[in-house]
Short mmCIF file of N, CA, C and O in Angstrom, two decimals:
data_model
loop_
_atom_site.label_atom_id
_atom_site.label_comp_id
_atom_site.label_asym_id
_atom_site.label_seq_id
_atom_site.Cartn_x
_atom_site.Cartn_y
_atom_site.Cartn_z
N MET A 1 -15.23 -6.58 -5.66
CA MET A 1 -15.17 -6.32 -7.02
C MET A 1 -13.52 -5.30 -6.71
O MET A 1 -13.16 -4.84 -7.90
N ARG A 2 -13.53 -4.56 -5.77
CA ARG A 2 -12.20 -3.74 -5.68
C ARG A 2 -10.83 -4.65 -6.05
O ARG A 2 -9.90 -4.34 -6.35
N SER A 3 -11.20 -5.99 -5.51
CA SER A 3 -9.96 -6.91 -5.92
C SER A 3 -9.61 -6.95 -7.11
O SER A 3 -8.26 -7.05 -7.69
N ILE A 4 -10.67 -6.64 -8.22
CA ILE A 4 -10.44 -7.11 -9.45
C ILE A 4 -9.75 -5.72 -9.99
O ILE A 4 -8.73 -5.57 -10.37
N PHE A 5 -10.09 -4.36 -9.62
CA PHE A 5 -9.23 -3.04 -9.83
C PHE A 5 -7.92 -3.06 -9.14
O PHE A 5 -6.99 -2.88 -9.90
N ILE A 6 -7.69 -3.85 -8.24
CA ILE A 6 -6.37 -3.70 -7.36
C ILE A 6 -5.53 -4.60 -8.21
O ILE A 6 -4.36 -4.81 -8.36
N GLY A 7 -6.41 -5.96 -8.80
CA GLY A 7 -5.81 -7.21 -9.19
C GLY A 7 -4.62 -6.49 -10.74
O GLY A 7 -3.69 -7.28 -11.01
N ARG A 8 -5.81 -5.49 -11.29
CA ARG A 8 -5.28 -5.49 -12.57
C ARG A 8 -3.96 -4.35 -12.35
O ARG A 8 -3.31 -4.69 -13.48
N PHE A 9 -3.62 -3.69 -11.53
CA PHE A 9 -2.35 -2.65 -11.59
C PHE A 9 -1.25 -3.56 -10.71
O PHE A 9 -0.42 -3.16 -10.89
N PHE A 10 -1.06 -5.24 -10.28
CA PHE A 10 -0.45 -5.57 -9.80
C PHE A 10 0.02 -6.80 -10.70
O PHE A 10 -0.83 -7.54 -9.81
N GLY A 11 0.90 -6.78 -11.00
CA GLY A 11 1.28 -7.95 -12.18
C GLY A 11 1.03 -9.45 -11.19
O GLY A 11 0.34 -10.21 -11.80
N PRO A 12 1.88 -9.50 -10.14
CA PRO A 12 1.64 -11.00 -9.65
C PRO A 12 0.24 -11.58 -9.20
O PRO A 12 -0.14 -12.69 -9.20
N LEU A 13 -0.65 -10.33 -9.15
CA LEU A 13 -2.04 -10.38 -8.33
C LEU A 13 -3.15 -10.84 -9.64
O LEU A 13 -4.11 -11.39 -9.29
N ARG A 14 -2.32 -10.43 -10.71
CA ARG A 14 -3.00 -10.40 -11.85
C ARG A 14 -3.86 -11.82 -12.09
O ARG A 14 -4.87 -12.21 -12.31
N ALA A 15 -3.07 -12.75 -12.08
CA ALA A 15 -3.37 -14.20 -12.16
C ALA A 15 -4.44 -14.90 -11.20
O ALA A 15 -5.10 -15.95 -11.56
N SER A 16 -4.32 -14.26 -10.15
CA SER A 16 -4.77 -14.87 -9.01
C SER A 16 -6.52 -14.05 -8.57
O SER A 16 -7.37 -14.66 -8.07
N VAL A 17 -6.43 -13.36 -9.33
CA VAL A 17 -7.73 -12.52 -9.09
C VAL A 17 -9.28 -13.41 -9.69
O VAL A 17 -10.52 -13.50 -8.83
N PRO A 18 -8.82 -13.97 -10.88
CA PRO A 18 -10.00 -14.82 -11.45
C PRO A 18 -10.18 -16.09 -10.40
O PRO A 18 -11.20 -16.89 -10.37
N LEU A 19 -9.47 -16.37 -9.84
CA LEU A 19 -9.39 -17.74 -9.33
C LEU A 19 -9.77 -17.17 -8.03
O LEU A 19 -11.04 -18.04 -7.14
N ALA A 20 -9.80 -16.29 -7.25
CA ALA A 20 -10.49 -15.87 -5.95
C ALA A 20 -11.73 -15.53 -6.27
O ALA A 20 -12.59 -15.39 -5.48
N ALA A 21 -12.34 -15.02 -7.72
CA ALA A 21 -13.98 -14.48 -7.77
C ALA A 21 -14.45 -15.65 -7.94
O ALA A 21 -15.16 -15.97 -7.72
N GLY A 22 -13.81 -16.69 -8.43
CA GLY A 22 -14.53 -18.34 -8.05
C GLY A 22 -14.54 -18.74 -7.26
O GLY A 22 -15.82 -19.69 -6.74
N ILE A 23 -13.47 -18.45 -6.43
CA ILE A 23 -13.71 -19.56 -4.85
C ILE A 23 -14.68 -18.79 -4.66
O ILE A 23 -15.59 -19.30 -3.33
N PHE A 24 -14.83 -17.49 -4.22
CA PHE A 24 -15.90 -16.90 -3.83
C PHE A 24 -16.89 -16.41 -4.10
O PHE A 24 -18.15 -15.82 -4.00
N GLU A 25 -16.98 -17.62 -5.40
CA GLU A 25 -18.54 -17.66 -6.17
C GLU A 25 -19.27 -16.19 -6.51
O GLU A 25 -20.07 -16.01 -6.50
N MET A 26 -17.83 -15.38 -7.46
CA MET A 26 -19.00 -14.35 -7.71
C MET A 26 -19.61 -14.26 -8.87
O MET A 26 -19.05 -15.33 -9.91
N SER A 27 -20.59 -13.74 -9.02
CA SER A 27 -21.55 -13.53 -10.48
C SER A 27 -20.81 -13.37 -11.48
O SER A 27 -19.73 -12.60 -11.71
N TYR A 28 -20.68 -14.53 -12.70
CA TYR A 28 -19.89 -13.95 -13.78
C TYR A 28 -20.08 -12.56 -14.39
O TYR A 28 -19.45 -11.96 -14.74
N TRP A 29 -21.58 -11.89 -14.44
CA TRP A 29 -21.76 -10.45 -15.19
C TRP A 29 -21.01 -9.46 -14.49
O TRP A 29 -19.77 -8.82 -15.17
N PRO A 30 -20.90 -9.15 -12.94
CA PRO A 30 -20.21 -8.19 -12.26
C PRO A 30 -18.93 -8.51 -12.68
O PRO A 30 -18.12 -7.61 -12.72
N PHE A 31 -18.22 -9.83 -12.66
CA PHE A 31 -16.85 -10.08 -12.94
C PHE A 31 -16.57 -9.84 -14.35
O PHE A 31 -15.32 -8.73 -14.43
N GLN A 32 -16.94 -9.78 -15.02
CA GLN A 32 -16.75 -9.41 -16.13
C GLN A 32 -16.74 -7.86 -16.36
O GLN A 32 -15.90 -7.48 -17.38
N ILE A 33 -17.86 -7.32 -15.87
CA ILE A 33 -17.99 -5.79 -15.97
C ILE A 33 -16.85 -5.20 -15.27
O ILE A 33 -16.08 -4.11 -15.92
N ALA A 34 -16.35 -5.60 -14.18
CA ALA A 34 -15.43 -5.02 -13.34
C ALA A 34 -14.36 -5.42 -14.22
O ALA A 34 -13.19 -4.47 -14.44
N ASN A 35 -13.95 -6.58 -14.87
CA ASN A 35 -12.58 -6.64 -15.36
C ASN A 35 -12.37 -5.89 -16.91
O ASN A 35 -11.60 -5.37 -16.75
N PHE A 36 -13.42 -5.98 -17.40
CA PHE A 36 -13.41 -4.96 -18.62
C PHE A 36 -13.50 -3.25 -18.29
O PHE A 36 -12.13 -2.77 -18.85
N ILE A 37 -14.05 -2.83 -17.11
CA ILE A 37 -13.79 -1.44 -16.79
C ILE A 37 -12.05 -1.08 -16.15
O ILE A 37 -11.80 -0.45 -16.60
N SER A 38 -11.67 -2.01 -15.44
CA SER A 38 -10.66 -2.46 -14.64
C SER A 38 -9.58 -2.27 -15.99
O SER A 38 -8.42 -1.62 -16.00
N ALA A 39 -9.64 -2.99 -17.12
CA ALA A 39 -8.79 -2.88 -18.17
C ALA A 39 -8.61 -1.88 -18.96
O ALA A 39 -8.00 -1.32 -19.57
N LEU A 40 -9.99 -1.03 -19.06
CA LEU A 40 -10.04 0.07 -19.40
C LEU A 40 -9.14 1.14 -18.77
O LEU A 40 -8.39 2.33 -19.54
N ILE A 41 -9.65 1.40 -17.56
CA ILE A 41 -8.65 2.14 -16.74
C ILE A 41 -7.30 1.70 -16.72
O ILE A 41 -6.38 2.71 -16.92
N TRP A 42 -6.59 0.68 -16.90
CA TRP A 42 -5.37 0.24 -16.82
C TRP A 42 -4.65 0.62 -17.82
O TRP A 42 -3.44 1.31 -17.47
N SER A 43 -5.23 0.46 -19.10
CA SER A 43 -4.85 0.77 -20.28
C SER A 43 -4.56 2.46 -20.63
O SER A 43 -3.86 2.75 -21.06
N ALA A 44 -5.44 3.24 -20.12
CA ALA A 44 -5.46 4.49 -20.30
C ALA A 44 -4.19 4.97 -19.47
O ALA A 44 -3.88 6.11 -19.71
N VAL A 45 -4.35 4.56 -18.27
CA VAL A 45 -3.12 4.76 -17.29
C VAL A 45 -1.79 4.33 -17.81
O VAL A 45 -0.71 5.48 -17.76
N LEU A 46 -1.61 3.59 -18.33
CA LEU A 46 -0.40 3.25 -18.90
C LEU A 46 0.07 4.07 -20.26
O LEU A 46 1.28 4.66 -20.33
N LEU A 47 -0.99 4.57 -21.08
CA LEU A 47 -0.66 5.58 -22.16
C LEU A 47 -0.62 6.90 -21.29
O LEU A 47 0.11 7.40 -22.21
N LEU A 48 -1.19 7.08 -20.52
CA LEU A 48 -0.83 8.49 -20.04
C LEU A 48 0.73 8.29 -19.28
O LEU A 48 1.27 9.50 -19.58
N VAL A 49 0.58 7.16 -18.56
CA VAL A 49 2.12 7.44 -18.08
C VAL A 49 3.28 7.43 -19.76
O VAL A 49 4.27 8.30 -19.54
N GLY A 50 3.22 6.71 -20.50
CA GLY A 50 4.07 7.00 -21.55
C GLY A 50 4.21 7.90 -22.51
O GLY A 50 4.68 8.69 -22.48
N ASP A 51 2.73 8.71 -22.61
CA ASP A 51 3.05 10.16 -22.75
C ASP A 51 3.54 11.14 -22.25
O ASP A 51 4.39 11.95 -22.60
N VAL A 52 3.44 11.20 -20.84
CA VAL A 52 4.28 12.07 -20.10
C VAL A 52 5.46 11.87 -19.82
O VAL A 52 6.31 12.86 -20.07
N MET A 53 5.89 10.43 -19.82
CA MET A 53 7.59 10.19 -20.15
C MET A 53 8.07 10.60 -21.55
O MET A 53 8.96 11.20 -21.76
N GLY A 54 6.78 10.43 -22.66
CA GLY A 54 7.50 11.04 -24.21
C GLY A 54 8.02 12.71 -24.00
O GLY A 54 8.76 13.00 -24.26
N LYS A 55 6.74 13.34 -23.42
CA LYS A 55 6.65 14.99 -23.29
C LYS A 55 7.96 15.00 -22.30
O LYS A 55 8.86 16.04 -22.75
N LEU A 56 8.33 14.28 -21.47
CA LEU A 56 9.54 14.69 -20.38
C LEU A 56 10.92 14.95 -21.15
O LEU A 56 11.72 15.17 -20.87
N ALA A 57 10.73 13.28 -21.62
CA ALA A 57 11.86 13.08 -22.73
C ALA A 57 12.05 13.97 -23.53
O ALA A 57 13.41 14.43 -23.85
N GLU A 58 11.20 14.67 -24.40
CA GLU A 58 11.30 15.46 -25.32
C GLU A 58 11.84 17.02 -24.91
O GLU A 58 12.94 17.56 -25.45
N TRP A 59 11.35 17.37 -23.60
CA TRP A 59 11.91 18.44 -22.96
C TRP A 59 13.32 18.21 -22.61
O TRP A 59 13.95 19.48 -22.81
N LEU A 60 13.74 17.42 -22.01
CA LEU A 60 14.98 17.05 -21.34
C LEU A 60 15.77 16.82 -22.89
O LEU A 60 17.32 17.55 -22.65
N TRP A 61 15.71 16.87 -24.02
CA TRP A 61 16.23 16.65 -25.34
C TRP A 61 16.45 18.02 -25.81
O TRP A 61 17.68 18.71 -25.98
N ARG A 62 15.42 18.86 -25.45
CA ARG A 62 15.48 20.09 -26.04
C ARG A 62 16.58 21.12 -25.22
O ARG A 62 17.02 21.91 -25.29
N VAL A 63 16.35 20.78 -23.97
CA VAL A 63 17.10 21.43 -22.43
C VAL A 63 18.67 21.12 -22.53
O VAL A 63 19.53 22.23 -22.58
N ALA A 64 18.88 19.94 -22.97
CA ALA A 64 20.55 19.36 -22.87
C ALA A 64 21.09 19.85 -24.16
O ALA A 64 20.95 20.39 -24.87
#
């Protein structure tokens, strides 16, 4: 299950995670649950990074 979370955050690995899950005969529902949860975490992290970068850019714009 950890590989699904790791694969979500590293672009080139993302395409190979379902293949590896199939090769190792991972059950359907645990894979889907891990995939869904990792997608929620991935999107939250991306939004958080974007928000922090926006706040930083706004602060730099005011200081300069």
